[in-house]
Amino acid sequence: MNFIKMHGAGNDFIVFEDFKNQYNDLSMIAKKLCNRRFGIGADGILVARKSQVADIEMIIINADGSYAAMCGNGIRCFAKFVYEQGYVSKETMKIQTGDGIKIADLIFSKGDIQGVKINMGKPSFDCKDFKANYNENIINKRFNVGGKEYILTSLLMGVPHTVIIDDGDNFNVNEGSKIEKHELFVEGTNVNFCKIKNDSHIEVKTWERGAGPTLACGTGCCASVVATNKLGFVKKSVTVDAPGGRLFIEITDSGVMMTGPAENICAGDTYIL
């Protein structure tokens, strides 16, 4: 298997093509490749396959072998990968994901890809969409989780996300582990701890479902902007600082727009045994 390792704001992935559908157990492959001691090491794998409805299909598997419908940092890396490898020659491309078709716009500077802009689609606060055991929207609601109180706002931003405002450094990102698996969330949730700097700038630390603490989570940054805008803290155009880098998020009528970096780390080949 030939691969390229990439990162988007520190969220890292092993990316490869499988146009002949020869890799049947992607869960096993992800767990082996993503292991940081006994494998290459990454937060997940991104697999390119042919699509009947878009320019190409992206399959995302987390480091623990679980499937993810969407990944914001991953899709930026994926768009750069398929363009540079010649699999897609369009500078604006349609990518099939588990959360539908996403539009990726490559951003060039002096002939090189400097970033990627993605239309991440529209969010939903409907509990049925992210399968929560609750009879109303979870917006600024207080819950006791593991003996500690949290004020949660939850939504679907391609995948389930929960946002917690943490302006007093009262929480550690590792607390996301117990919220992720709380009985409130049937399929789990990503957890974002958000600090408001001003009405156009926030900081976000994410506990990612299936991966743990990550240096950045694209869907999490989008969800954090949507949630904090809903709560009246920020405007519709927001700079988001994650531990691994900076993203720019804009809420528009056509969807949530995410712009950020995508970087190659290394290339190589490996055996799947």
Coordinates of C-alpha atoms in Angstrom, one line a residue:
M1 CA 0.0 0.0 0.0
N2 CA 1.3 3.4 -1.0
F3 CA 0.3 6.2 1.3
I4 CA 0.8 9.9 2.2
K5 CA 0.6 11.1 5.7
M6 CA -1.0 14.5 6.0
H7 CA -2.3 16.9 8.6
G8 CA -4.8 19.8 8.8
A9 CA -4.0 22.0 11.7
G10 CA -2.3 19.1 13.5
N11 CA -5.2 16.6 12.9
D12 CA -3.3 13.9 11.1
F13 CA -4.3 11.2 8.6
I14 CA -2.9 8.4 6.5
V15 CA -4.4 8.8 3.0
F16 CA -4.4 6.2 0.2
E17 CA -6.5 5.1 -2.8
D18 CA -8.6 1.9 -3.1
F19 CA -10.1 2.3 -6.5
K20 CA -10.3 -1.5 -6.9
N21 CA -12.0 -2.0 -3.6
Q22 CA -9.3 -4.5 -2.5
Y23 CA -9.2 -3.5 1.2
N24 CA -12.3 -5.1 2.8
D25 CA -11.5 -4.6 6.5
L26 CA -10.8 -0.8 6.8
S27 CA -11.5 -0.9 10.5
M28 CA -8.6 -3.4 11.1
I29 CA -6.3 -1.4 8.7
A30 CA -7.1 1.9 10.6
K31 CA -6.3 0.4 14.0
K32 CA -3.0 -1.0 12.7
L33 CA -1.8 2.0 10.7
C34 CA -2.9 4.6 13.2
N35 CA -1.2 3.1 16.3
R36 CA 1.5 5.6 17.3
R37 CA 3.7 2.9 18.8
F38 CA 3.3 -0.1 16.5
G39 CA 2.1 1.6 13.3
I40 CA 2.6 4.8 11.4
G41 CA 0.5 6.9 13.7
A42 CA -2.5 9.1 12.9
D43 CA -6.0 10.2 14.1
G44 CA -7.5 8.3 11.2
I45 CA -7.3 7.0 7.7
L46 CA -8.8 8.6 4.5
V47 CA -9.6 6.3 1.7
A48 CA -10.2 7.4 -1.9
R49 CA -12.7 5.4 -3.9
K50 CA -14.5 5.9 -7.2
S51 CA -17.9 7.6 -7.0
Q52 CA -21.0 7.4 -9.2
V53 CA -22.4 10.7 -7.9
A54 CA -19.4 12.9 -7.4
D55 CA -15.8 13.4 -8.6
I56 CA -14.5 11.0 -5.9
E57 CA -15.6 9.3 -2.7
M58 CA -13.9 9.8 0.7
I59 CA -14.2 7.1 3.4
I60 CA -13.1 8.1 6.9
I61 CA -12.1 5.6 9.6
N62 CA -11.1 6.8 13.1
A63 CA -8.0 5.5 14.9
D64 CA -10.1 3.1 17.0
G65 CA -11.6 1.5 13.8
S66 CA -14.9 3.3 14.0
Y67 CA -16.6 4.8 10.9
A68 CA -17.0 8.6 10.6
A69 CA -19.5 10.2 8.2
M70 CA -17.5 13.4 8.0
C71 CA -14.2 15.1 9.0
G72 CA -13.5 18.7 8.4
N73 CA -9.7 18.6 8.6
G74 CA -9.7 15.3 6.8
I75 CA -11.6 16.5 3.8
R76 CA -9.2 19.4 3.3
C77 CA -6.3 17.0 3.3
F78 CA -8.2 14.6 1.0
A79 CA -9.0 17.3 -1.6
K80 CA -5.3 18.2 -1.7
F81 CA -4.3 14.6 -2.0
V82 CA -6.6 13.6 -4.9
Y83 CA -5.6 16.8 -6.8
E84 CA -1.9 16.4 -6.4
Q85 CA -2.1 12.7 -7.2
G86 CA -4.0 13.4 -10.4
Y87 CA -7.1 11.5 -9.4
V88 CA -9.2 14.7 -9.7
S89 CA -8.0 17.6 -11.9
K90 CA -10.7 20.1 -10.9
E91 CA -9.8 23.0 -8.6
T92 CA -13.4 23.0 -7.4
M93 CA -14.4 19.4 -6.8
K94 CA -17.4 17.4 -5.5
I95 CA -16.5 14.8 -2.8
Q96 CA -18.9 12.1 -1.7
T97 CA -18.9 11.6 2.0
G98 CA -21.1 9.8 4.6
D99 CA -22.7 13.2 5.2
G100 CA -23.5 13.8 1.5
I101 CA -21.6 15.6 -1.3
K102 CA -19.3 18.4 -0.2
I103 CA -17.8 21.1 -2.4
A104 CA -14.1 21.7 -2.0
D105 CA -12.3 24.8 -3.4
L106 CA -8.5 24.6 -3.6
I107 CA -6.7 27.8 -2.7
F108 CA -3.4 28.4 -4.6
S109 CA -0.4 30.6 -4.1
K110 CA 2.4 30.6 -6.7
G111 CA 1.1 27.3 -8.0
D112 CA 1.0 25.5 -4.7
I113 CA -2.1 24.5 -2.7
Q114 CA -2.0 26.8 0.4
G115 CA -5.4 25.9 1.8
V116 CA -8.8 24.5 1.1
K117 CA -12.3 25.9 1.5
I118 CA -15.1 23.5 2.2
N119 CA -18.9 24.0 2.3
M120 CA -19.6 21.8 5.3
G121 CA -23.4 21.9 4.9
K122 CA -26.1 23.1 7.3
P123 CA -26.2 22.2 11.0
S124 CA -29.1 20.8 12.9
F125 CA -30.1 21.1 16.5
D126 CA -32.8 18.5 16.2
C127 CA -32.0 15.7 18.7
K128 CA -33.4 13.1 16.3
D129 CA -30.7 13.9 13.8
F130 CA -27.8 13.1 16.2
K131 CA -29.8 10.4 18.1
A132 CA -30.0 11.9 21.6
N133 CA -32.2 10.5 24.3
Y134 CA -33.9 13.9 25.0
N135 CA -37.4 15.3 24.2
E136 CA -36.3 18.8 23.2
N137 CA -33.3 20.6 21.7
I138 CA -30.1 20.5 23.8
I139 CA -29.3 24.2 23.8
N140 CA -27.7 25.7 26.9
K141 CA -29.0 22.8 29.0
R142 CA -27.5 21.7 32.3
F143 CA -26.6 18.1 32.9
N144 CA -24.8 16.1 35.5
V145 CA -22.2 13.8 34.0
G146 CA -20.0 11.7 36.2
G147 CA -20.8 13.8 39.3
K148 CA -19.9 17.2 37.6
E149 CA -22.3 19.7 36.1
Y150 CA -21.9 20.8 32.5
I151 CA -24.0 23.2 30.4
L152 CA -24.3 21.5 27.0
T153 CA -25.3 22.6 23.5
S154 CA -25.5 19.8 21.1
L155 CA -26.0 19.6 17.3
L156 CA -25.3 17.7 14.1
M157 CA -22.5 19.2 12.0
G158 CA -22.0 16.2 9.7
V159 CA -21.3 14.2 12.9
P160 CA -22.7 14.7 16.5
H161 CA -21.0 17.6 18.4
T162 CA -21.5 19.0 21.9
V163 CA -20.2 22.4 22.8
I164 CA -19.3 23.6 26.3
I165 CA -18.3 27.2 27.0
D166 CA -15.2 27.2 29.2
D167 CA -14.1 30.8 29.8
G168 CA -12.7 30.0 33.2
D169 CA -10.5 27.0 32.4
N170 CA -12.8 24.9 34.6
F171 CA -12.6 21.9 32.3
N172 CA -9.9 19.5 31.0
V173 CA -10.4 18.2 27.4
N174 CA -10.1 14.7 28.8
E175 CA -13.4 15.2 30.5
G176 CA -14.9 14.7 27.0
S177 CA -14.4 11.0 27.4
K178 CA -17.3 10.6 29.8
I179 CA -19.5 13.0 27.9
E180 CA -18.8 11.2 24.7
K181 CA -20.2 8.0 26.0
H182 CA -23.0 9.4 28.2
E183 CA -26.3 7.6 27.9
L184 CA -27.8 10.9 26.5
F185 CA -26.0 10.2 23.2
V186 CA -27.0 7.0 21.6
E187 CA -24.1 7.0 19.1
G188 CA -21.7 9.1 21.2
T189 CA -20.7 12.7 20.6
N190 CA -17.6 14.8 20.0
V191 CA -17.0 17.3 22.7
N192 CA -15.7 20.8 22.2
F193 CA -14.5 23.1 25.0
C194 CA -14.8 26.6 23.8
K195 CA -13.3 29.9 25.1
I196 CA -14.7 33.2 23.8
K197 CA -12.0 35.7 23.0
N198 CA -14.3 38.2 21.4
D199 CA -17.3 38.2 19.0
S200 CA -15.1 37.2 16.0
H201 CA -12.5 35.0 17.7
I202 CA -12.7 31.8 19.8
E203 CA -10.4 29.0 21.0
V204 CA -11.5 25.4 20.8
K205 CA -10.2 22.2 22.3
T206 CA -11.8 19.0 21.1
W207 CA -12.3 15.5 22.5
E208 CA -12.9 13.6 19.2
R209 CA -15.2 10.6 19.3
G210 CA -13.2 7.5 18.4
A211 CA -9.8 9.4 18.6
G212 CA -9.6 11.2 21.9
P213 CA -8.0 14.7 22.2
T214 CA -6.9 16.0 18.8
L215 CA -4.9 19.1 17.9
A216 CA -7.8 20.3 15.8
C217 CA -11.3 19.1 14.7
G218 CA -12.8 20.8 11.6
T219 CA -16.4 19.8 12.2
G220 CA -15.8 20.7 15.9
C221 CA -14.6 24.2 15.0
C222 CA -17.7 24.6 12.8
A223 CA -20.0 23.3 15.5
S224 CA -18.5 25.6 18.1
V225 CA -19.0 28.7 15.9
V226 CA -22.6 27.6 15.1
A227 CA -23.3 27.0 18.8
T228 CA -21.7 30.2 20.1
N229 CA -23.5 32.2 17.4
K230 CA -26.8 30.6 18.4
L231 CA -26.1 31.6 22.0
G232 CA -25.3 35.2 21.0
F233 CA -21.6 35.2 21.8
V234 CA -20.1 35.6 18.3
K235 CA -20.9 36.9 14.8
K236 CA -21.2 34.7 11.7
S237 CA -17.6 35.1 10.6
V238 CA -15.2 33.8 13.2
T239 CA -11.5 32.9 13.5
V240 CA -11.0 29.7 15.5
D241 CA -7.7 28.8 17.2
A242 CA -7.3 25.1 17.9
P243 CA -4.1 23.7 19.6
G244 CA -2.7 22.7 16.2
G245 CA -3.6 25.7 14.1
R246 CA -6.1 28.2 12.9
L247 CA -9.3 27.9 10.9
F248 CA -11.7 30.5 9.5
I249 CA -15.4 29.6 9.8
E250 CA -18.3 31.5 8.2
I251 CA -22.0 30.8 8.6
T252 CA -23.9 31.5 5.3
D253 CA -27.3 30.8 3.8
S254 CA -25.8 28.0 1.7
G255 CA -24.0 26.3 4.6
V256 CA -21.1 26.6 7.0
M257 CA -17.9 27.5 5.2
M258 CA -14.6 26.3 6.6
T259 CA -11.2 27.5 5.3
G260 CA -7.9 26.1 6.6
P261 CA -4.6 24.4 5.8
A262 CA -3.7 21.0 4.5
E263 CA -0.1 19.8 4.7
N264 CA 1.8 16.8 3.5
I265 CA 4.0 15.2 6.1
C266 CA 5.6 12.2 4.4
A267 CA 5.0 9.5 1.8
G268 CA 5.8 5.8 1.9
D269 CA 4.6 2.3 1.5
T270 CA 3.5 -0.3 4.0
Y271 CA 2.3 -3.8 4.3
I272 CA -1.1 -4.8 5.8
L273 CA -0.6 -8.1 7.5

